[in-house]
Structures are given as structure tokens and as C-alpha cells.
mmCIF file with all atom_site columns, C-alpha atoms in Angstrom:
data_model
loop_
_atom_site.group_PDB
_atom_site.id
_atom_site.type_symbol
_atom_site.label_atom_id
_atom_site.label_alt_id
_atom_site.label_comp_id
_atom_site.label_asym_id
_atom_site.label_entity_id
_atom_site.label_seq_id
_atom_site.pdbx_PDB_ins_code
_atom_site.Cartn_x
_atom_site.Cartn_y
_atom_site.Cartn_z
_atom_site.occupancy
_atom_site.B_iso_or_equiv
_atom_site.pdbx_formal_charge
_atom_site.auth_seq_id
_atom_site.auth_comp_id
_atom_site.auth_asym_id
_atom_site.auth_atom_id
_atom_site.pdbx_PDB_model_num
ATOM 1   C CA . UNK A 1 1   ? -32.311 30.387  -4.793  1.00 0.00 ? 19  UNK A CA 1
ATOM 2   C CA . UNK A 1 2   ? -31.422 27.474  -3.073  1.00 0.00 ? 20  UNK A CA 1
ATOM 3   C CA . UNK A 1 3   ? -32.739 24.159  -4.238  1.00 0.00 ? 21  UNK A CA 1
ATOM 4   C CA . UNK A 1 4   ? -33.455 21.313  -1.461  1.00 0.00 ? 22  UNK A CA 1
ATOM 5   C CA . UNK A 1 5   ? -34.032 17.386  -2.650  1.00 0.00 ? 23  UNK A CA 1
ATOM 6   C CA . UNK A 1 6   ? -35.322 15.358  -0.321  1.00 0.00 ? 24  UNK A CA 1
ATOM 7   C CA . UNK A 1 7   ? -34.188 11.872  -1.434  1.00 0.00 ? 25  UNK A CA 1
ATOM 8   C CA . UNK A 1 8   ? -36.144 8.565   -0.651  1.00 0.00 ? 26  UNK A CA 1
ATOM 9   C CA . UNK A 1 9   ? -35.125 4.920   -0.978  1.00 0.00 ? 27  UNK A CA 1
ATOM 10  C CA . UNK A 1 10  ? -37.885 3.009   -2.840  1.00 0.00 ? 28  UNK A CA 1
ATOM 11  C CA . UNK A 1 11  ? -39.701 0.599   -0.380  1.00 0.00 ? 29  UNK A CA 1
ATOM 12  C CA . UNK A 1 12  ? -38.775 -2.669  0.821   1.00 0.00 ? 30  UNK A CA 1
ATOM 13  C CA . UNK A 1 13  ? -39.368 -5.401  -1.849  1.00 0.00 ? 31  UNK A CA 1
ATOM 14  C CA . UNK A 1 14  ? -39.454 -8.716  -2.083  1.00 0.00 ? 32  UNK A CA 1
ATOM 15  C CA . UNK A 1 15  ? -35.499 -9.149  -3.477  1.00 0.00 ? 33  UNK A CA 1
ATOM 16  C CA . UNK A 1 16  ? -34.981 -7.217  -0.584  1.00 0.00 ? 34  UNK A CA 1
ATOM 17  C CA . UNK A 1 17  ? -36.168 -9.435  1.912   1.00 0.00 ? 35  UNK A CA 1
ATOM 18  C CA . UNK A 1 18  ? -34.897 -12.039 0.378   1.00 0.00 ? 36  UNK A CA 1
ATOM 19  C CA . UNK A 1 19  ? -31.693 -10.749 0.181   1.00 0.00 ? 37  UNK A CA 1
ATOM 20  C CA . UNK A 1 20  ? -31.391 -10.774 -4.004  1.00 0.00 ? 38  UNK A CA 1
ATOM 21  C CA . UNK A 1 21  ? -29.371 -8.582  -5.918  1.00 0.00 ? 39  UNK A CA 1
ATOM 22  C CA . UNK A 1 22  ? -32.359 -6.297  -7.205  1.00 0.00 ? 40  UNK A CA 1
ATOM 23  C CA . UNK A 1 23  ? -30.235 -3.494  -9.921  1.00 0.00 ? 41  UNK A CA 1
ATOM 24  C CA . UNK A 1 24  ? -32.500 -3.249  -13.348 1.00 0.00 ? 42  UNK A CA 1
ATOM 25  C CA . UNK A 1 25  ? -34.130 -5.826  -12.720 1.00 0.00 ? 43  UNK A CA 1
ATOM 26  C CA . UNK A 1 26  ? -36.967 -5.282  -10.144 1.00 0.00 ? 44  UNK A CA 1
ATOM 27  C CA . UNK A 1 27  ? -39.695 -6.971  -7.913  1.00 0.00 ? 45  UNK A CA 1
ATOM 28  C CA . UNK A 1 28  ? -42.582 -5.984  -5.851  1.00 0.00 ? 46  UNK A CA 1
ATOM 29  C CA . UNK A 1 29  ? -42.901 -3.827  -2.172  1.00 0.00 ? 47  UNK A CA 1
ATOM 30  C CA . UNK A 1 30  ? -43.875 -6.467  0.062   1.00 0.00 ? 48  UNK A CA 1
ATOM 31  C CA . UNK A 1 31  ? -46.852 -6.064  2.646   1.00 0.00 ? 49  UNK A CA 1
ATOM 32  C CA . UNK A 1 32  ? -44.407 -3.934  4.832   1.00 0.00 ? 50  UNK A CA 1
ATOM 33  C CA . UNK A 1 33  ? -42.734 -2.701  2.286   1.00 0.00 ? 51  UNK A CA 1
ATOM 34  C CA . UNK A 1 34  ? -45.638 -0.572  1.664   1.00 0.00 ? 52  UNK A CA 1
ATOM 35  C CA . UNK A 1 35  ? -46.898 -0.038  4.969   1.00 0.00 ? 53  UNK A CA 1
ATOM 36  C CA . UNK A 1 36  ? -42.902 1.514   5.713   1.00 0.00 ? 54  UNK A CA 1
ATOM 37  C CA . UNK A 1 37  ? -43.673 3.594   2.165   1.00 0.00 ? 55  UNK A CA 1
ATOM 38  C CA . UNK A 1 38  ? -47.148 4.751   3.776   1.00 0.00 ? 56  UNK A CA 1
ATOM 39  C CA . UNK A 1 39  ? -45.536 6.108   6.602   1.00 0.00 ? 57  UNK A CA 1
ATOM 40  C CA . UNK A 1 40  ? -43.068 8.039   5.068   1.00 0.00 ? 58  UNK A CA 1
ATOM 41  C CA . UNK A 1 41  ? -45.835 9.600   2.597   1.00 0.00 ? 59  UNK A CA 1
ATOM 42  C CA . UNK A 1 42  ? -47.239 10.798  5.862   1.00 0.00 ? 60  UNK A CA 1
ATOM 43  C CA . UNK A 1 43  ? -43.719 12.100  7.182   1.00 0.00 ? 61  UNK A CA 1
ATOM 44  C CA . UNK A 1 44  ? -43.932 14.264  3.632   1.00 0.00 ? 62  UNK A CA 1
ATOM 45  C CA . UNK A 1 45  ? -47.631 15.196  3.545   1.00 0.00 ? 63  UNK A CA 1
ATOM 46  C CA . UNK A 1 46  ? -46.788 18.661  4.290   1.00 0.00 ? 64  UNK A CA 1
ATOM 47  C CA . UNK A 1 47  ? -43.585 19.446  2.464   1.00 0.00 ? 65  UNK A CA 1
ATOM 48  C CA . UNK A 1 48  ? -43.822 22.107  -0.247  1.00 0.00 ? 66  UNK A CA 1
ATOM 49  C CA . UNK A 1 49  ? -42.911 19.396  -3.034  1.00 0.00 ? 67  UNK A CA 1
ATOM 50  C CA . UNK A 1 50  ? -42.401 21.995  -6.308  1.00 0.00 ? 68  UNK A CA 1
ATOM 51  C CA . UNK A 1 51  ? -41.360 18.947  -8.280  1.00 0.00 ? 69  UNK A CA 1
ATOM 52  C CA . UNK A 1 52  ? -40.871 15.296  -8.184  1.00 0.00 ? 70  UNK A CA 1
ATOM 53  C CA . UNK A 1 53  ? -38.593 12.858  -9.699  1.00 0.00 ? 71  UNK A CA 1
ATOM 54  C CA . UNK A 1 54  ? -37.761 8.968   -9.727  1.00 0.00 ? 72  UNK A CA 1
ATOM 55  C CA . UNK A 1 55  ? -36.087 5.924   -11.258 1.00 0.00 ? 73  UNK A CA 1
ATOM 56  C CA . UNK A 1 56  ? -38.506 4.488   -13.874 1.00 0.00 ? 74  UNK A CA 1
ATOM 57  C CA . UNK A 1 57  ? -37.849 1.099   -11.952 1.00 0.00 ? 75  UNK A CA 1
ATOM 58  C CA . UNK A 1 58  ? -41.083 0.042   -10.629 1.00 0.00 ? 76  UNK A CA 1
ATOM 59  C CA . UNK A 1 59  ? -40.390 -0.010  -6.953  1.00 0.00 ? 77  UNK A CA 1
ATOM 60  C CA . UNK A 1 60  ? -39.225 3.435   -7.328  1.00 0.00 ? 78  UNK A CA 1
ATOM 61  C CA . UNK A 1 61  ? -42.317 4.675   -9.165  1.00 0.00 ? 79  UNK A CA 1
ATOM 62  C CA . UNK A 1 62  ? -44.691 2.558   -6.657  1.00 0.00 ? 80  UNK A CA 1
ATOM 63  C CA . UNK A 1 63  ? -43.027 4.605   -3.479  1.00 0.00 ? 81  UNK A CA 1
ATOM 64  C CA . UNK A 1 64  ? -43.500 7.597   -5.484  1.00 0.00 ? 82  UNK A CA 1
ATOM 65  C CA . UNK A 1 65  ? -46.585 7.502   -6.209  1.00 0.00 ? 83  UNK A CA 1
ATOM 66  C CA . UNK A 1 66  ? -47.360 6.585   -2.856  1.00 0.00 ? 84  UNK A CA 1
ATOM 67  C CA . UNK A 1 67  ? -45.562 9.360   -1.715  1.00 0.00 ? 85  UNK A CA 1
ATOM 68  C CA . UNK A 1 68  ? -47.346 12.125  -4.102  1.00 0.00 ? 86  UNK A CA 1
ATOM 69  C CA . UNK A 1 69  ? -50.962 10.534  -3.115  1.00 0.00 ? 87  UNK A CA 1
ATOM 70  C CA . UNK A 1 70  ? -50.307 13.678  -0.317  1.00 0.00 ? 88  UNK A CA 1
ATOM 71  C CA . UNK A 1 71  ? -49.484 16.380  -3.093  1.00 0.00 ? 89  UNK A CA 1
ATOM 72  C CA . UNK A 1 72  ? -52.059 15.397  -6.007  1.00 0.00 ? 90  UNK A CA 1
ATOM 73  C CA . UNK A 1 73  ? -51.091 18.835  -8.264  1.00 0.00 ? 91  UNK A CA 1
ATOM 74  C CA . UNK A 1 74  ? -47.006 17.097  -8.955  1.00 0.00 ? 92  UNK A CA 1
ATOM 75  C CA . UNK A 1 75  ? -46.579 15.219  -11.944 1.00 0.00 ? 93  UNK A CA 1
ATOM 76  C CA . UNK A 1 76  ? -44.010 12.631  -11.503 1.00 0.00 ? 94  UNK A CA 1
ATOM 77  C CA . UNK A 1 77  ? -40.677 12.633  -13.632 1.00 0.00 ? 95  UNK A CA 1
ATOM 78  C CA . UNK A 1 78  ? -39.175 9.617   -14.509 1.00 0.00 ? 96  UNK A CA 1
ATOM 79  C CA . UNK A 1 79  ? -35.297 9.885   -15.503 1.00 0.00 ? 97  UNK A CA 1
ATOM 80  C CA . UNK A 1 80  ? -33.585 6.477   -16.919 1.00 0.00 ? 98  UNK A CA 1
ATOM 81  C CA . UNK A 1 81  ? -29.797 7.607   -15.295 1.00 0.00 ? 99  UNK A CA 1
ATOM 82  C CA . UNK A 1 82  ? -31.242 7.395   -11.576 1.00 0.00 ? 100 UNK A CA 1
ATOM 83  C CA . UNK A 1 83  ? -31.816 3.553   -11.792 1.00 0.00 ? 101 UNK A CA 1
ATOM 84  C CA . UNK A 1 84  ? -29.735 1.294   -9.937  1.00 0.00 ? 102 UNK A CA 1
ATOM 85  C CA . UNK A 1 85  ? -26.181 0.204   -10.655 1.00 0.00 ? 103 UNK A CA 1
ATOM 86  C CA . UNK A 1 86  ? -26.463 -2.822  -13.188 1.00 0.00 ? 104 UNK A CA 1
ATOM 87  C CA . UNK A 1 87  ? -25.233 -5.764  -11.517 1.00 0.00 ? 105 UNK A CA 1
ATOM 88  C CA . UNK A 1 88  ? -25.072 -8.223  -14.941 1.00 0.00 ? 106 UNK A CA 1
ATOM 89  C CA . UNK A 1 89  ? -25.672 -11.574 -14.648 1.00 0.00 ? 107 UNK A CA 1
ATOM 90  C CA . UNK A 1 90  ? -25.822 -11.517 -10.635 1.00 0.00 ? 108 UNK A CA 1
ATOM 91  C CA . UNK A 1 91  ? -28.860 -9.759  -11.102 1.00 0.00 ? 109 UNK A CA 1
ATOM 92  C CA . UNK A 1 92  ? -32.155 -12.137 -9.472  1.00 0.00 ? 110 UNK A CA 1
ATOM 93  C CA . UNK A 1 93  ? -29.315 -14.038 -7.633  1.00 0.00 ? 111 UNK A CA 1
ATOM 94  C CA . UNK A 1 94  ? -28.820 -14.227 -4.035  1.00 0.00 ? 112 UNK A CA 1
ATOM 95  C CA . UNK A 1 95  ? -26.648 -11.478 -2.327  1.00 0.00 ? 113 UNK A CA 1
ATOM 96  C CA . UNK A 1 96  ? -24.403 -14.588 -1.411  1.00 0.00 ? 114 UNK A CA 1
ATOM 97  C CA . UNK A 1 97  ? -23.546 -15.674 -5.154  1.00 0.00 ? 115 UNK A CA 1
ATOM 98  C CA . UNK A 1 98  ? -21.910 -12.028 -5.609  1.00 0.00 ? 116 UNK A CA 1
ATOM 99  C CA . UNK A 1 99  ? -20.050 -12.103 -2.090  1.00 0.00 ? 117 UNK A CA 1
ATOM 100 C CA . UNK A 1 100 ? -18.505 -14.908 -2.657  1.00 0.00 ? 118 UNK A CA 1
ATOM 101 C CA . UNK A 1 101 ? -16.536 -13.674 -5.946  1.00 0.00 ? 119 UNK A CA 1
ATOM 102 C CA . UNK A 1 102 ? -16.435 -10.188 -5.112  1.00 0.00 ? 120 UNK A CA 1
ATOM 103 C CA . UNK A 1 103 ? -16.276 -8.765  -0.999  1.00 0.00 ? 121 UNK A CA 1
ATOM 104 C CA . UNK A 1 104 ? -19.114 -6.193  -1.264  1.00 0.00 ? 122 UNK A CA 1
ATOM 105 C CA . UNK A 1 105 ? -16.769 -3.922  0.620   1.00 0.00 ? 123 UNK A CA 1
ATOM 106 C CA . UNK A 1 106 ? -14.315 -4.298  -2.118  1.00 0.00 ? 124 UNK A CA 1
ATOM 107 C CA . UNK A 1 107 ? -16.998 -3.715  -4.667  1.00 0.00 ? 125 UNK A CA 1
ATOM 108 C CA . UNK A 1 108 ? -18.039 -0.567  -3.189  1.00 0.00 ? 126 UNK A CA 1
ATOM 109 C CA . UNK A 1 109 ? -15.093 0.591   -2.721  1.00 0.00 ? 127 UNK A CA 1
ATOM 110 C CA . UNK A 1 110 ? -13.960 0.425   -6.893  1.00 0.00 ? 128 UNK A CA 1
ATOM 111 C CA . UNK A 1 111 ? -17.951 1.869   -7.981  1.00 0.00 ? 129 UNK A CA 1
ATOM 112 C CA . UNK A 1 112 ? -17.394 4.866   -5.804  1.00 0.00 ? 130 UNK A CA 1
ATOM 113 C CA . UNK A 1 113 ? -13.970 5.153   -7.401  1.00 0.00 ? 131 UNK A CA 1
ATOM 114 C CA . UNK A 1 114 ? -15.278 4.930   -11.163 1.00 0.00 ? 132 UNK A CA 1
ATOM 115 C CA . UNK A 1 115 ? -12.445 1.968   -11.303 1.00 0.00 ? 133 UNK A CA 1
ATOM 116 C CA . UNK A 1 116 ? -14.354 -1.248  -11.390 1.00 0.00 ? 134 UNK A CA 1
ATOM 117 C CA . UNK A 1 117 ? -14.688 -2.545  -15.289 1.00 0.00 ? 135 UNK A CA 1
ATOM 118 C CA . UNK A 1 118 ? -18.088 -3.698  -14.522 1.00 0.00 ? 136 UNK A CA 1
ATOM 119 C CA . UNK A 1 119 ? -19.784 -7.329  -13.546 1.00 0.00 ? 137 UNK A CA 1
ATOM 120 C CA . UNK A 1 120 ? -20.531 -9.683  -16.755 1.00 0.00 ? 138 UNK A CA 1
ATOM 121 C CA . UNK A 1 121 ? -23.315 -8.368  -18.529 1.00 0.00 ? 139 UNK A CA 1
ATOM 122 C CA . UNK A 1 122 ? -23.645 -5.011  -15.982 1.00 0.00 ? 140 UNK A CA 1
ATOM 123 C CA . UNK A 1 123 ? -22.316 -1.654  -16.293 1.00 0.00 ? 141 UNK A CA 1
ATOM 124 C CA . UNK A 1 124 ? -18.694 0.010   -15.807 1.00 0.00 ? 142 UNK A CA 1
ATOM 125 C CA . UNK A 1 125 ? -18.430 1.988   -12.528 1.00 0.00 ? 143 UNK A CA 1
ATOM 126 C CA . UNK A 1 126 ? -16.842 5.052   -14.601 1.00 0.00 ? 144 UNK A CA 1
ATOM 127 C CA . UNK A 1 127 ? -20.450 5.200   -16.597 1.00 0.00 ? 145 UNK A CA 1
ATOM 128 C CA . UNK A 1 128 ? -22.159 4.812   -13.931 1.00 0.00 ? 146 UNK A CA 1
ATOM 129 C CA . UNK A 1 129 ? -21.078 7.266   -11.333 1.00 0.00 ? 147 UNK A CA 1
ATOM 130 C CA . UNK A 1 130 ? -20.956 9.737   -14.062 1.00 0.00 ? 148 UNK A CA 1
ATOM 131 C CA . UNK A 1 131 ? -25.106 8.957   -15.465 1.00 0.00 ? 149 UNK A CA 1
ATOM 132 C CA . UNK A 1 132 ? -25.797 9.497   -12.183 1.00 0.00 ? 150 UNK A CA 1
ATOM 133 C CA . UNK A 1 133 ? -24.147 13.138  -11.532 1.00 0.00 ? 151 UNK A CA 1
ATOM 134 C CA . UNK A 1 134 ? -25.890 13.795  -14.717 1.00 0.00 ? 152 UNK A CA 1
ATOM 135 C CA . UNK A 1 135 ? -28.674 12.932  -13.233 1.00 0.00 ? 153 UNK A CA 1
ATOM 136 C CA . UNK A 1 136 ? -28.436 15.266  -10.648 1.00 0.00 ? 154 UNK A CA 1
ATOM 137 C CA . UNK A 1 137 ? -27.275 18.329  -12.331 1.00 0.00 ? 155 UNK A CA 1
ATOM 138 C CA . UNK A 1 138 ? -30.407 17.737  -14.749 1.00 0.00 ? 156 UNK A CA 1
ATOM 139 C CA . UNK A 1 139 ? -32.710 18.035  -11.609 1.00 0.00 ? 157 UNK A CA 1
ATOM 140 C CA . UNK A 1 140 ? -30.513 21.015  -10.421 1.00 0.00 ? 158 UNK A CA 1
ATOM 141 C CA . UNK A 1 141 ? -30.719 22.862  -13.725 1.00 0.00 ? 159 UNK A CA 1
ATOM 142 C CA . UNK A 1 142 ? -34.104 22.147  -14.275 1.00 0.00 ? 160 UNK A CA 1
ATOM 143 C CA . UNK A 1 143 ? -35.277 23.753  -10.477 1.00 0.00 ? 161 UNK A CA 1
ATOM 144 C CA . UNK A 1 144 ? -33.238 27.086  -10.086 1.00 0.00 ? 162 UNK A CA 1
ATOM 145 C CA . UNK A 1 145 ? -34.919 26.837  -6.349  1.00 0.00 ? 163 UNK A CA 1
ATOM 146 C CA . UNK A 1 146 ? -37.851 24.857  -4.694  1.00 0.00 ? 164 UNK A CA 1
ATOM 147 C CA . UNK A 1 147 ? -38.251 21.595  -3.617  1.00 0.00 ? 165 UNK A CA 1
ATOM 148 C CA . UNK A 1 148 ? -37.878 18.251  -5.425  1.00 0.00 ? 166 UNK A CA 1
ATOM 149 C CA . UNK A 1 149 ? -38.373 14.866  -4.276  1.00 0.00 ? 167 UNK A CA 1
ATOM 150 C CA . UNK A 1 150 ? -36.278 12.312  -6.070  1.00 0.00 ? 168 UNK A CA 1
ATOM 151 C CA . UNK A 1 151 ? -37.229 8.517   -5.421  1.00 0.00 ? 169 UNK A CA 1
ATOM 152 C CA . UNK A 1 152 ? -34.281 6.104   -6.032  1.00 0.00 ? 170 UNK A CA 1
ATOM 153 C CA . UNK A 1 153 ? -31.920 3.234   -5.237  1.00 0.00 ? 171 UNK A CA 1
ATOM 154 C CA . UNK A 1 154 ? -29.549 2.290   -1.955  1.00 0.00 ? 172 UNK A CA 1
ATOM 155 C CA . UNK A 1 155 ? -26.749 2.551   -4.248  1.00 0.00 ? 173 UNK A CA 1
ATOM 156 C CA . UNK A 1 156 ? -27.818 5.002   -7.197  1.00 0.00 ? 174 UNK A CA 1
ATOM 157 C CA . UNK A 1 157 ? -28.422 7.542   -4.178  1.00 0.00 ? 175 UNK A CA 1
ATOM 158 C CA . UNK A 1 158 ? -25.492 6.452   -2.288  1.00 0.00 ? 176 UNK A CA 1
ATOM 159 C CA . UNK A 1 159 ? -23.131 7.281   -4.761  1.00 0.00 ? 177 UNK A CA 1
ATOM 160 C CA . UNK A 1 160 ? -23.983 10.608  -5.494  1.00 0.00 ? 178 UNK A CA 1
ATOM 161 C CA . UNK A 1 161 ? -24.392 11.206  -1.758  1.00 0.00 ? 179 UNK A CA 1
ATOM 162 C CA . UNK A 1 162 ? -20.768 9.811   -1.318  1.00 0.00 ? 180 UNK A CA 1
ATOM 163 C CA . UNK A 1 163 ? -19.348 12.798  -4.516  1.00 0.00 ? 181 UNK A CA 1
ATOM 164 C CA . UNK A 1 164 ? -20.881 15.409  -2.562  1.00 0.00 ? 182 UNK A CA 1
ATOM 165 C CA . UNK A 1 165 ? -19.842 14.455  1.515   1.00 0.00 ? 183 UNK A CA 1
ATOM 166 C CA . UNK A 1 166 ? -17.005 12.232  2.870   1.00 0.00 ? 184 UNK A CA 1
ATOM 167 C CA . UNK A 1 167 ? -19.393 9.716   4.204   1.00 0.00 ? 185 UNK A CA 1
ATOM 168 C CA . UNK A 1 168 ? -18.795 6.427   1.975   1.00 0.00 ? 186 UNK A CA 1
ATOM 169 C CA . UNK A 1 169 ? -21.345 5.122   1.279   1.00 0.00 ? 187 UNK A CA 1
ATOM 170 C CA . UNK A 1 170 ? -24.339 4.978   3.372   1.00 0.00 ? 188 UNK A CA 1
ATOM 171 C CA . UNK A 1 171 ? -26.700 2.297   4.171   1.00 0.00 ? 189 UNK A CA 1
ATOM 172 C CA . UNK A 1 172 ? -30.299 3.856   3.211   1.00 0.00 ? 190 UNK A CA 1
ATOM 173 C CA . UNK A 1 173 ? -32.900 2.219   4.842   1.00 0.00 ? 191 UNK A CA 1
ATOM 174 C CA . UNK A 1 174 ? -35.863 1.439   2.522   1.00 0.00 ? 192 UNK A CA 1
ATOM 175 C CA . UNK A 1 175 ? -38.021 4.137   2.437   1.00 0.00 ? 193 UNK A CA 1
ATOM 176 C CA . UNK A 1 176 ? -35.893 6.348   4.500   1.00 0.00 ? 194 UNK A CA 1
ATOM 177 C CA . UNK A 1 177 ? -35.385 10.292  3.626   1.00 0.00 ? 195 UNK A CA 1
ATOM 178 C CA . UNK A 1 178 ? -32.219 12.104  2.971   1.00 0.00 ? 196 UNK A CA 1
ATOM 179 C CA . UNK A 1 179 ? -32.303 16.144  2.602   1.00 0.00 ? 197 UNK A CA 1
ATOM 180 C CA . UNK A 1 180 ? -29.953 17.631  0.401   1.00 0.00 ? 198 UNK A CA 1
ATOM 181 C CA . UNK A 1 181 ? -29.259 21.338  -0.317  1.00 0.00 ? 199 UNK A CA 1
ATOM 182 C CA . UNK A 1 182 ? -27.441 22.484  -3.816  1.00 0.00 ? 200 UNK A CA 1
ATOM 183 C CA . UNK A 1 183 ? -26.726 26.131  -4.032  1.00 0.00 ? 201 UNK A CA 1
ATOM 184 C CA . UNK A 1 184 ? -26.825 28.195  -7.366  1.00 0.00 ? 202 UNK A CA 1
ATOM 185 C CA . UNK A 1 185 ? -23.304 27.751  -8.311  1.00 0.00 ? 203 UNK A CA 1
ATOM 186 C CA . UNK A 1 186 ? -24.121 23.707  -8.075  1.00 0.00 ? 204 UNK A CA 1
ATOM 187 C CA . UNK A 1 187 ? -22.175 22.982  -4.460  1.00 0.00 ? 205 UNK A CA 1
ATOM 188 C CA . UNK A 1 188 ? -24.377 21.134  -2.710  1.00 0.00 ? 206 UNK A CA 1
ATOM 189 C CA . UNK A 1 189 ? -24.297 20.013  1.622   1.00 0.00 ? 207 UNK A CA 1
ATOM 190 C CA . UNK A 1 190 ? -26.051 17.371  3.136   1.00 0.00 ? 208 UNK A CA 1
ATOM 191 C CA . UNK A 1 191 ? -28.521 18.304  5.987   1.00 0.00 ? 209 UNK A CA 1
ATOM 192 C CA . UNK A 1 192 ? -29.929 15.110  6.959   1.00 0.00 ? 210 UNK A CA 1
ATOM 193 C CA . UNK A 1 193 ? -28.641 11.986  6.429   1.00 0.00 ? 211 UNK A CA 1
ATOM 194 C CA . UNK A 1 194 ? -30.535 8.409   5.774   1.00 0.00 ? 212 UNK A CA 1
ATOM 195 C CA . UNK A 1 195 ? -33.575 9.352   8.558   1.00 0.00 ? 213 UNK A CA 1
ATOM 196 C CA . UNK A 1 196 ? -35.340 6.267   9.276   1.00 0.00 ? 214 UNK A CA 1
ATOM 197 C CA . UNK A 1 197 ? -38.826 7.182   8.882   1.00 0.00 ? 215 UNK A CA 1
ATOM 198 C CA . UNK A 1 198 ? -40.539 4.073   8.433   1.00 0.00 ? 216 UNK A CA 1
ATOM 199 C CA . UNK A 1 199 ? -38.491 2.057   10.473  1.00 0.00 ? 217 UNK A CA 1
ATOM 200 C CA . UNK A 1 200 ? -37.120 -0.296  8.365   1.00 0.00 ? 218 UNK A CA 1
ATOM 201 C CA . UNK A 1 201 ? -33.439 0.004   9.278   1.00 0.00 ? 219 UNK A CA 1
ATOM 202 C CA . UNK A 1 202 ? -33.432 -3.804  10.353  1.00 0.00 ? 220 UNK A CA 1
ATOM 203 C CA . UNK A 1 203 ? -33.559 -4.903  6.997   1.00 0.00 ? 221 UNK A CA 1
ATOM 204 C CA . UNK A 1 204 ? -31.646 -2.109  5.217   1.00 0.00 ? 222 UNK A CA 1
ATOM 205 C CA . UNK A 1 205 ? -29.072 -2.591  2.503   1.00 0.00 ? 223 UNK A CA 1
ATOM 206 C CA . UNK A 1 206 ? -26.203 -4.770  3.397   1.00 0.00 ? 224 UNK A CA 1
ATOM 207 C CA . UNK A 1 207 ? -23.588 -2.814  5.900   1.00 0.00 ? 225 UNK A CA 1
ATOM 208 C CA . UNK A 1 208 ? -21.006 -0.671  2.782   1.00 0.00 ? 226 UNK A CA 1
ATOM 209 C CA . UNK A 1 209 ? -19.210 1.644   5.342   1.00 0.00 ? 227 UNK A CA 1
ATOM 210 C CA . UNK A 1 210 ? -19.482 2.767   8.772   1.00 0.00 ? 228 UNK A CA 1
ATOM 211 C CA . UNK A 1 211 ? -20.445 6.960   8.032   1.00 0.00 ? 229 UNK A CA 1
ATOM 212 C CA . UNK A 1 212 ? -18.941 9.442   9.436   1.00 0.00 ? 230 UNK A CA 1
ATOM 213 C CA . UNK A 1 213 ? -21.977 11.768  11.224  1.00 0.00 ? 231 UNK A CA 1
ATOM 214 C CA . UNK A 1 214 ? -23.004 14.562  8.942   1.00 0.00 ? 232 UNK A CA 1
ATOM 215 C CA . UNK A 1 215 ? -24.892 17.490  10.348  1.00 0.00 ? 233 UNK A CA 1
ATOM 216 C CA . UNK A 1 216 ? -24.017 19.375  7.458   1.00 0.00 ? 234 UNK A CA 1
ATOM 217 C CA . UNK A 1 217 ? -20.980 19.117  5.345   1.00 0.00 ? 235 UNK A CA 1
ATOM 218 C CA . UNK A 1 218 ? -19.921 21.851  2.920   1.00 0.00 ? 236 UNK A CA 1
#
């Protein structure tokens, strides 16, 4: 009865490669963006996907539905609480403009926590560390067993990652796959961790913390 996610950062976009703070608001894949999406749909043709899930954010839905071009018969699920952390008015800004009020390191460190009271105009960590668990257990309750793919954000993912296994949080290369295992009593391991399909590691998220190696964690 064990139910594995396989979890996959949405695709490079164009805030990402131009290093802009992306969180509710969005913009496009780029060129390689989708080429790196395209080769992880590949990497996934054959999984048994029983279900699939993502961030109604547009990147996210583009790299799903990229993804589920291999498994026609899956409707895609959209749930609002696995969007991105809401970064306020820093959103469509450059990376830079945050960094230089806020170490990113720092800022991690509080939105892992639940502590940090929240950018101007974004969200308080406490709300949302705690959407996205609810996130999770939703998907968990609603698939006793199977397997689900869930399509999301470097940091939405991260954090979730980082309540279940003492690994920080991890930089997830666009479009790269993470496989998670949650057992009927809702304990849940990681079994592989931010796997560079597509090859995209080069421009990944901004370094958070170093991880510590996780061939599976309890």
C-alpha cells in the first residue's frame, strides 16, 4: 500500500535564466527549457503514472503536460497550495534586488523554520510551509497506493522535501526528478534525490545548502 511520488521541477524559464525571482508570478520555458522537459518526459515514458498532479502555475502545467504526452489516459490535477513561495514585491525583480536586503541563505533558513513574517506583499513562512504539507497529505489521502507525479517549484518541493529528510534544502535542477515513498501511516523516505535528468544542473536554483547524501532516509 505504499504510495511513490515522483516529483519534477517545472522546466527552465525565462526568469530562470535570467536570474528573476519567478514565485506567483510566472514566465515561459525557454528553447532549452523545453528540450531539458522533453527529455525527462522520455526518462518517465514508462513509469506506471496512476495519477498526476501540479502547481496551476503555467510552467508547472507546461512540464506536465509535456510529461503526460507519454501516458495520454492521466488527467492532470491542478492544486493551488503547491505553487511557489510568494516572494511580494521582489517578485519579476532580479535575484540581486532580494540578496542584497535579505542573504538567501538567511532567507532559507527562517521559510524552512515557519519563522520569517513574510516579504512585502508575499506570504508568511508559517502559511506557507504548512499549505504545502497540506498539499501533500491531500495527494497521500487521495492515492492509498500507486504512483503520482507531482510537477512543482525549487522551493515549494524543497520545503516539503526538507520536513520529511535532514537534507536542507536542496537545489532541484529544472526539470530534474525526485522519488519519494509515503507509507500508509503517512511517514514518508526519500529514495532518490534531485536526479538530473535533463541536464540542466548548470543553471539550477541558486546554491540554499550543501545536502547531506540521501540514499534513503527514514
Amino acid at each position: 500500500m505504499t504510495l511513490t511520488l515522483t516529483l519534477v521541477r517545472h522546466g527552465r524559464t525565462h526568469f530562470n535564466a535570467r536570474r528573476i525571482l519567478q514565485g506567483h508570478s510566472d514566465s515561459p520555458l525557454t528553447r532549452d527549457g523545453r528540450d531539458g522537459v522533453r527529455r525527462t518526459a522520455a526518462h518517465l515514458a514508462t513509469v506506471p503514472f496512476t495519477a498526476a498532479w501540479s502547481s496551476p502555475s503555467g510552467r508547472a502545467v507546461a512540464t506536465a503536460v509535456e510529461i503526460l504526452r507519454h501516458h495520454p489516459d492521466l488527467r492532470l490535477r491542478t492544486d493551488r497550495d503547491l505553487r511557489e513561495y510568494h516572494f511580494g514585491t521582489y517578485e519579476r525583480r532580479p535575484e540581486s534586488t532580494l540578496d542584497a536586503v535579505v542573504p538567501w541563505s538567511d532567507l532559507v533558513r527562517d521559510v524552512l523554520a515557519g519563522t520569517h513574517p513574510g516579504l512585502p506583499g508575499g506570504e508568511p513562512a508559517d502559511g506557507f510551509m504548512r499549505r504545502t504539507r497540506e498539499a501533500f497529505a491531500r495527494i497521500a489521502d487521495t492515492h492509498a497506493d500507486g504512483h503520482a507525479l507531482v510537477v512543482g517549484h525549487g522551493l515549494a518541493l524543497g520545503a516539503w522535501l526538507a520536513t520529511i529528510a535532514p537534507v536542507g534544502l536542496v537545489p532541484l535542477p529544472n526539470a530534474s526528478v525526485t522519488t519519494v515513498e509515503v507509507e500508509p501511516d503517512g511517514s514518508a523516505h526519500v529514495v532518490r534525490l534531485a536526479h538530473d535528468v535533463a541536464g540542466q544542473g548548470h543553471i539550477a536554483a541558486r546554491p540554499m545548502t550543501v545536502p547531506t547524501p540521501v540514499p534513503s532516509v527514514a
